[in-house]
C-alpha positions as CSV (number, residue, x, y, z in Angstrom):
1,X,78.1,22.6,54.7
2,X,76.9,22.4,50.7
3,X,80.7,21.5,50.2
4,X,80.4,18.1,52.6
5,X,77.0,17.8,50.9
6,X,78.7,17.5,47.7
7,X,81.4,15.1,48.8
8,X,78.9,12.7,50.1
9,X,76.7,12.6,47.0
10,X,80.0,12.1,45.0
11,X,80.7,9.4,46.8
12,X,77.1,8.0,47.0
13,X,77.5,8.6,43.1
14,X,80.6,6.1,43.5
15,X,78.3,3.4,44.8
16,X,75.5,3.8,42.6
17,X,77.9,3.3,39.3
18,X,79.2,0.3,41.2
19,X,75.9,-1.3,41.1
20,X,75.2,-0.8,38.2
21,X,78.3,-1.8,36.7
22,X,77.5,-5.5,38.5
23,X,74.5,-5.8,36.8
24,X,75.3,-7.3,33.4
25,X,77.3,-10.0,35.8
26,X,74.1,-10.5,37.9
27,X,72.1,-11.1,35.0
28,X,74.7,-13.7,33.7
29,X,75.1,-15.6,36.7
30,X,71.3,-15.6,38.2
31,X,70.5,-19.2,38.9
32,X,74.1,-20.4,38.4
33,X,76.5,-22.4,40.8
34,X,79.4,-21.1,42.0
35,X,81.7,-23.4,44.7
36,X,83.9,-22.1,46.6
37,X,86.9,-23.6,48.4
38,X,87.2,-21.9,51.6
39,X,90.5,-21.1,53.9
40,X,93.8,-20.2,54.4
41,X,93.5,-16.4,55.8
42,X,90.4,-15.7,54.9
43,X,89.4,-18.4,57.4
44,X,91.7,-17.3,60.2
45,X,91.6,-13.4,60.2
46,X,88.1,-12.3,62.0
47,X,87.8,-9.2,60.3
48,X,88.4,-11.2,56.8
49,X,85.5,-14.4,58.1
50,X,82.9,-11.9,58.4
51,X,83.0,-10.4,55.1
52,X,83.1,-13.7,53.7
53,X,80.0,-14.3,55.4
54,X,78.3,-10.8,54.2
55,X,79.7,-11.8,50.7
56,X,78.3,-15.4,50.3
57,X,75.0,-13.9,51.3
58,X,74.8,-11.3,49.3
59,X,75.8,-14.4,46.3
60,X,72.5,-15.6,47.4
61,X,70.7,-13.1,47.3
62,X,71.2,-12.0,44.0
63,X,70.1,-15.1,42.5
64,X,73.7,-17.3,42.7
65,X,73.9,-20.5,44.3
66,X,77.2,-20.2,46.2
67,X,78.6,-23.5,47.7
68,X,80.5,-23.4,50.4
69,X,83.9,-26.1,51.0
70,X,86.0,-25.6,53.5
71,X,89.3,-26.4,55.0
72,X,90.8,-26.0,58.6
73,X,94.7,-27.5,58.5
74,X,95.8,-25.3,61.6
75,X,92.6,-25.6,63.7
76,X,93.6,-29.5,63.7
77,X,96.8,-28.9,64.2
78,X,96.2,-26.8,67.4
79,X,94.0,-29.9,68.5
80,X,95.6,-32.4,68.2
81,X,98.7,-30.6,70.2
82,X,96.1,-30.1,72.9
83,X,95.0,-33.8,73.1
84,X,98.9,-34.6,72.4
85,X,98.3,-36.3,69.5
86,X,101.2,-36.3,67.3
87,X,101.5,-35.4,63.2
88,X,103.1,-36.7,60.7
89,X,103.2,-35.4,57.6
90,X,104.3,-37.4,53.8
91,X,104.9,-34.7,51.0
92,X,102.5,-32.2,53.0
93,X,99.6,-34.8,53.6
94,X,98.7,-35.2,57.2
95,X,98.9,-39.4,57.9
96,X,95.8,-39.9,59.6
97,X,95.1,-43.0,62.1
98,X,92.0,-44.2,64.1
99,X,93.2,-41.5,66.8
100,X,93.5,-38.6,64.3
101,X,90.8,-38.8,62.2
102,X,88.3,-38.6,65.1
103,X,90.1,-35.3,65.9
104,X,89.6,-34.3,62.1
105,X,86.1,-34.8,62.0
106,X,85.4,-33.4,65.4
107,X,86.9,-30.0,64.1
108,X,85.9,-30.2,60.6
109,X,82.6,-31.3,60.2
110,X,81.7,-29.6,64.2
111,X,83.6,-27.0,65.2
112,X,84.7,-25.0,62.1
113,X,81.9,-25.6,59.7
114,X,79.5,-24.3,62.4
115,X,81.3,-21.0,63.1
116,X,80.8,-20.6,59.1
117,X,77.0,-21.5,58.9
118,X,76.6,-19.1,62.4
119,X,78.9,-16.2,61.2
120,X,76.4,-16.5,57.2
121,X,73.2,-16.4,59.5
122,X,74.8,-13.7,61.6
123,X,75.1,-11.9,58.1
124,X,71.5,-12.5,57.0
125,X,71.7,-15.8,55.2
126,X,70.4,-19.0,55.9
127,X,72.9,-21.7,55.7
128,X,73.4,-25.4,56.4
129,X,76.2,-27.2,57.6
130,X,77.2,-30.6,56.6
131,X,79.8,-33.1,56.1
132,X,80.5,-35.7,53.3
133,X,78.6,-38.1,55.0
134,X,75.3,-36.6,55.3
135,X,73.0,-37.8,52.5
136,X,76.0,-39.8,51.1
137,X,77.0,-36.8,49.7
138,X,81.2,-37.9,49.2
139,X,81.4,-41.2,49.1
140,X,85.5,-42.0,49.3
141,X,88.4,-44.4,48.6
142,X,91.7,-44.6,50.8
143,X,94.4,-42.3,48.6
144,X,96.9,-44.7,47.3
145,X,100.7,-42.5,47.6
146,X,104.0,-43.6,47.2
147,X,107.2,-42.5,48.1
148,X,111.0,-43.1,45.9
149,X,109.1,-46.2,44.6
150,X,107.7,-47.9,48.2
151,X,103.8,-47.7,49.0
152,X,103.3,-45.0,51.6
153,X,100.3,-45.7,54.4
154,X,98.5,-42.2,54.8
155,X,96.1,-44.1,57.0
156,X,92.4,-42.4,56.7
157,X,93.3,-39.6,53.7
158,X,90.9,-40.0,50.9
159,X,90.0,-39.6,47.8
160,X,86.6,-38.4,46.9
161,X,85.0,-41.2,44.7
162,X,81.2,-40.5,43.8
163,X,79.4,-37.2,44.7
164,X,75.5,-37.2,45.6
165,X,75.1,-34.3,43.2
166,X,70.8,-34.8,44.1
167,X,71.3,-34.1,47.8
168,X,73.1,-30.7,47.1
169,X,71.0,-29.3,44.5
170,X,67.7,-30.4,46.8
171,X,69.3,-28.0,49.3
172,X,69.9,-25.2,46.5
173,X,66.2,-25.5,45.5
174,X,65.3,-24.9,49.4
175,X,67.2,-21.8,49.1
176,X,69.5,-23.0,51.7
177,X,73.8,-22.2,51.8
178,X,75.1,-25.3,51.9
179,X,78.4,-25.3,53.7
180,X,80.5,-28.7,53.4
181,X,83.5,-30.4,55.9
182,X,85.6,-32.4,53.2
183,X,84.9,-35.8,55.6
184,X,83.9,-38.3,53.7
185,X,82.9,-42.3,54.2
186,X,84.4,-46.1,52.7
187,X,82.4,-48.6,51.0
188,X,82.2,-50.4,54.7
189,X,81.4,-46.9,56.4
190,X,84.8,-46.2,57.7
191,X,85.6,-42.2,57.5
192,X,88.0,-40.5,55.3
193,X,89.7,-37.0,55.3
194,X,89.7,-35.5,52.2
195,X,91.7,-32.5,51.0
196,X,89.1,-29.6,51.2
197,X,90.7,-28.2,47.4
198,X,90.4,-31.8,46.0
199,X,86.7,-31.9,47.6
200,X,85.8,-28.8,46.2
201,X,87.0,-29.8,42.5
202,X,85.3,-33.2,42.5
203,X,81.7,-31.4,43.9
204,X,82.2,-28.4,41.3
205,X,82.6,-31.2,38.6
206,X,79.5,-33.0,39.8
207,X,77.5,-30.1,39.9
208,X,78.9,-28.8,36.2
209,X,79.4,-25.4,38.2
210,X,79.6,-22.2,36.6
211,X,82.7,-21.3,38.6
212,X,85.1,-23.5,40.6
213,X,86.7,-20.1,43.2
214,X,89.5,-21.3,45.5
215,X,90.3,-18.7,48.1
216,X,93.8,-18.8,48.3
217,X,96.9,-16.8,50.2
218,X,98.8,-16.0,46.9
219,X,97.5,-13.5,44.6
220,X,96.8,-16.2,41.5
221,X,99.5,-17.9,38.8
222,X,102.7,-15.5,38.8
223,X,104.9,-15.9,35.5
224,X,108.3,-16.0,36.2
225,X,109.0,-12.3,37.2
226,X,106.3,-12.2,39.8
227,X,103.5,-10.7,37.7
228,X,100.2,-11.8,38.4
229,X,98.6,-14.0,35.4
230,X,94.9,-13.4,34.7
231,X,93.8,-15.7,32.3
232,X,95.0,-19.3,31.0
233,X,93.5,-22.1,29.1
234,X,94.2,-25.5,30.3
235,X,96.8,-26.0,27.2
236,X,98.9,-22.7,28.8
237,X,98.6,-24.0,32.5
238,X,100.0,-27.4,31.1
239,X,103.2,-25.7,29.6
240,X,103.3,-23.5,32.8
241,X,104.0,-27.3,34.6
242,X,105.9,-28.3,32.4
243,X,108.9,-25.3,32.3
244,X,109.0,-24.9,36.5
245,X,106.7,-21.3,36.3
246,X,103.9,-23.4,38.0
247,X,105.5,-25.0,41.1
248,X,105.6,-26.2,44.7
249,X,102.5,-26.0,46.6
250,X,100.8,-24.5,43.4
251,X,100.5,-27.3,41.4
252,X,98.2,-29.3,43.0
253,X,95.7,-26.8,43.5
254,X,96.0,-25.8,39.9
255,X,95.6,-30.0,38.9
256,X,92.1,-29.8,40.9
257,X,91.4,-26.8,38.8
258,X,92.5,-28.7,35.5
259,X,90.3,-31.8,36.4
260,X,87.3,-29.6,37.2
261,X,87.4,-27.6,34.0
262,X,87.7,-30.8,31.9
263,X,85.3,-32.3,33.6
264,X,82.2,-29.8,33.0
265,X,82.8,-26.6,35.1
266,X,82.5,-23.7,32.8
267,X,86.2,-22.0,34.6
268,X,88.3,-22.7,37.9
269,X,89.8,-19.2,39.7
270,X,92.4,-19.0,42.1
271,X,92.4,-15.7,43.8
272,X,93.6,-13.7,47.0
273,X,91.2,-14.4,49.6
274,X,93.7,-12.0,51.7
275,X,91.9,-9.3,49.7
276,X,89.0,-8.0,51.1
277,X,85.9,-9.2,49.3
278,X,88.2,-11.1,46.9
279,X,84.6,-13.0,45.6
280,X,82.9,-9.7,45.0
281,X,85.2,-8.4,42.8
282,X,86.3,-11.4,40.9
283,X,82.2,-12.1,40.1
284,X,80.9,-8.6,39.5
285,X,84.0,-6.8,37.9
286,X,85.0,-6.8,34.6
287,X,89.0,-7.0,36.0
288,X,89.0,-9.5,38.5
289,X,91.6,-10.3,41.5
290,X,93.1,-13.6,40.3
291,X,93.5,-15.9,37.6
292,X,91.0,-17.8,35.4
293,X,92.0,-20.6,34.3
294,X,89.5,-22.0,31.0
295,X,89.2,-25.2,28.7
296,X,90.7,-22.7,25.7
């Protein structure tokens, strides 16, 4: 019996250095805004959702302002087969007409974004779901692509264009989660689907976040023999482009990183969100699950 005693307080011992070890962090960030690009896994697996949830709140809690902005590819997908809508897809961007942008928004900005702000108040928080055209908050242009020289149509894919930085930080100062569909709307009220990592850069930028997190399936920036990069300054990340390390589907998450660290945020992280609270132990341990990219 004293020998179970004595495993339990060892481990009880475990968790108490834990805390305490996250305390310098909590100090640092207290007050500070953290977004956080939301999908891929993370989104899909159930058991992986919930202790997102658990984790943003517990962000809140101890004094962070986390910022929710979130994807959903495959949930339209599976829509639009059920209404048999068809896709088409230019370099990995979904063409969007009249027909499928409806479809986008009804997933995005209803169905998805309020199973996030249910499954944070499930966990304790108090969260708020909206989409880029509540408040004004992204105000968009129609992405401009082309393809071997022609001008490609992508129909309704945008680009975010002004960001009501106000309307966010009024929600912050309620003490409210805001959680964010990348939908935003035209200079003549038309509605635009934006690329939730290219959202989540332009909002980070306006906000001058602290950190810029983008849940990922990949474990960060590998070098060339598959070994996991933790740290780069924009200048090493260029040169990464540049020689092929940095490639594929990589590259434009790491550009919306690049433009929201030279555009105010403090650093951008991609990380693992595959890993079980992959934010917890990126914020509040000295090693980290991912890599940091940094102006120098």
């Amino acid at each position: 019996m004293a020998q179970t005693n004595f495993a339990e307080t060892k481990h009880w011992l475990r968790t108490a250095r834990t805390l305490t070890e996250a305390l310098p962090y909590m100090r640092r960030y207290a007050g500070k805004t953290f977004v956080i690009k939301y999908g891929g896994h993370a989104m899909i697996d159930a058991e992986l959702a919930e202790l997102f949830a658990r984790d943003i709140v517990l962000l809140k809690q101890v004094g962070i302002n986390p910022i929710v902005v979130h994807g959903g590819g495959p949930q339209i997908g599976q829509m639009l087969e059920r209404l048999q809508i068809k896709s088409r897809f230019v370099d990995g961007l979904r063409v969007t007409d009249a027909a499928t942008v409806e479809v986008v928004e009804m997933v995005l900005a209803g169905t998805i974004n309020k199973q996030i702000v249910s499954a944070i108040g499930a966990a304790g928080g108090s969260a708020v779901g909206l989409s880029g055209k509540d408040a004004g908050l992204i105000r968009a242009r129609r992405m401009q692509v082309s393809k071997q020289g022609e001008p490609v149509d992508l129909g309704f894919v945008g680009l975010p264009d002004r960001i009501n930085a106000q309307a966010i930080k009024a929600i912050e100062g309620a003490g409210l989660i805001p959680v964010i569909a990348p939908i935003g709307f035209g200079d003549s009220g038309e509605t635009y689907n934006i690329n939730a990592d290219t959202a989540a850069g332009a909002i980070a930028a306006a906000l001058k976040a602290t950190r810029l997190l983008m849940l990922t399936d990949v474990a960060g920036v590998l070098d060339k023999s598959g070994a996991l990069m933790e740290t780069l300054s924009v200048e090493q990340v260029r040169v990464l482009i540049e020689d092929g390390t940095i490639h594929g589907g990589m590259i434009p998450k790491i550009e919306t990183c690049l433009d929201a660290v030279e555009n105010g945020v403090e650093a951008a992280v991609i990380l693992d969100g595959r890993v079980p609270h992959a934010l917890l132990l990126e914020i509040f341990t000295a090693h980290g699950v991912g890599t940091i990219i940094r102006r120098t």
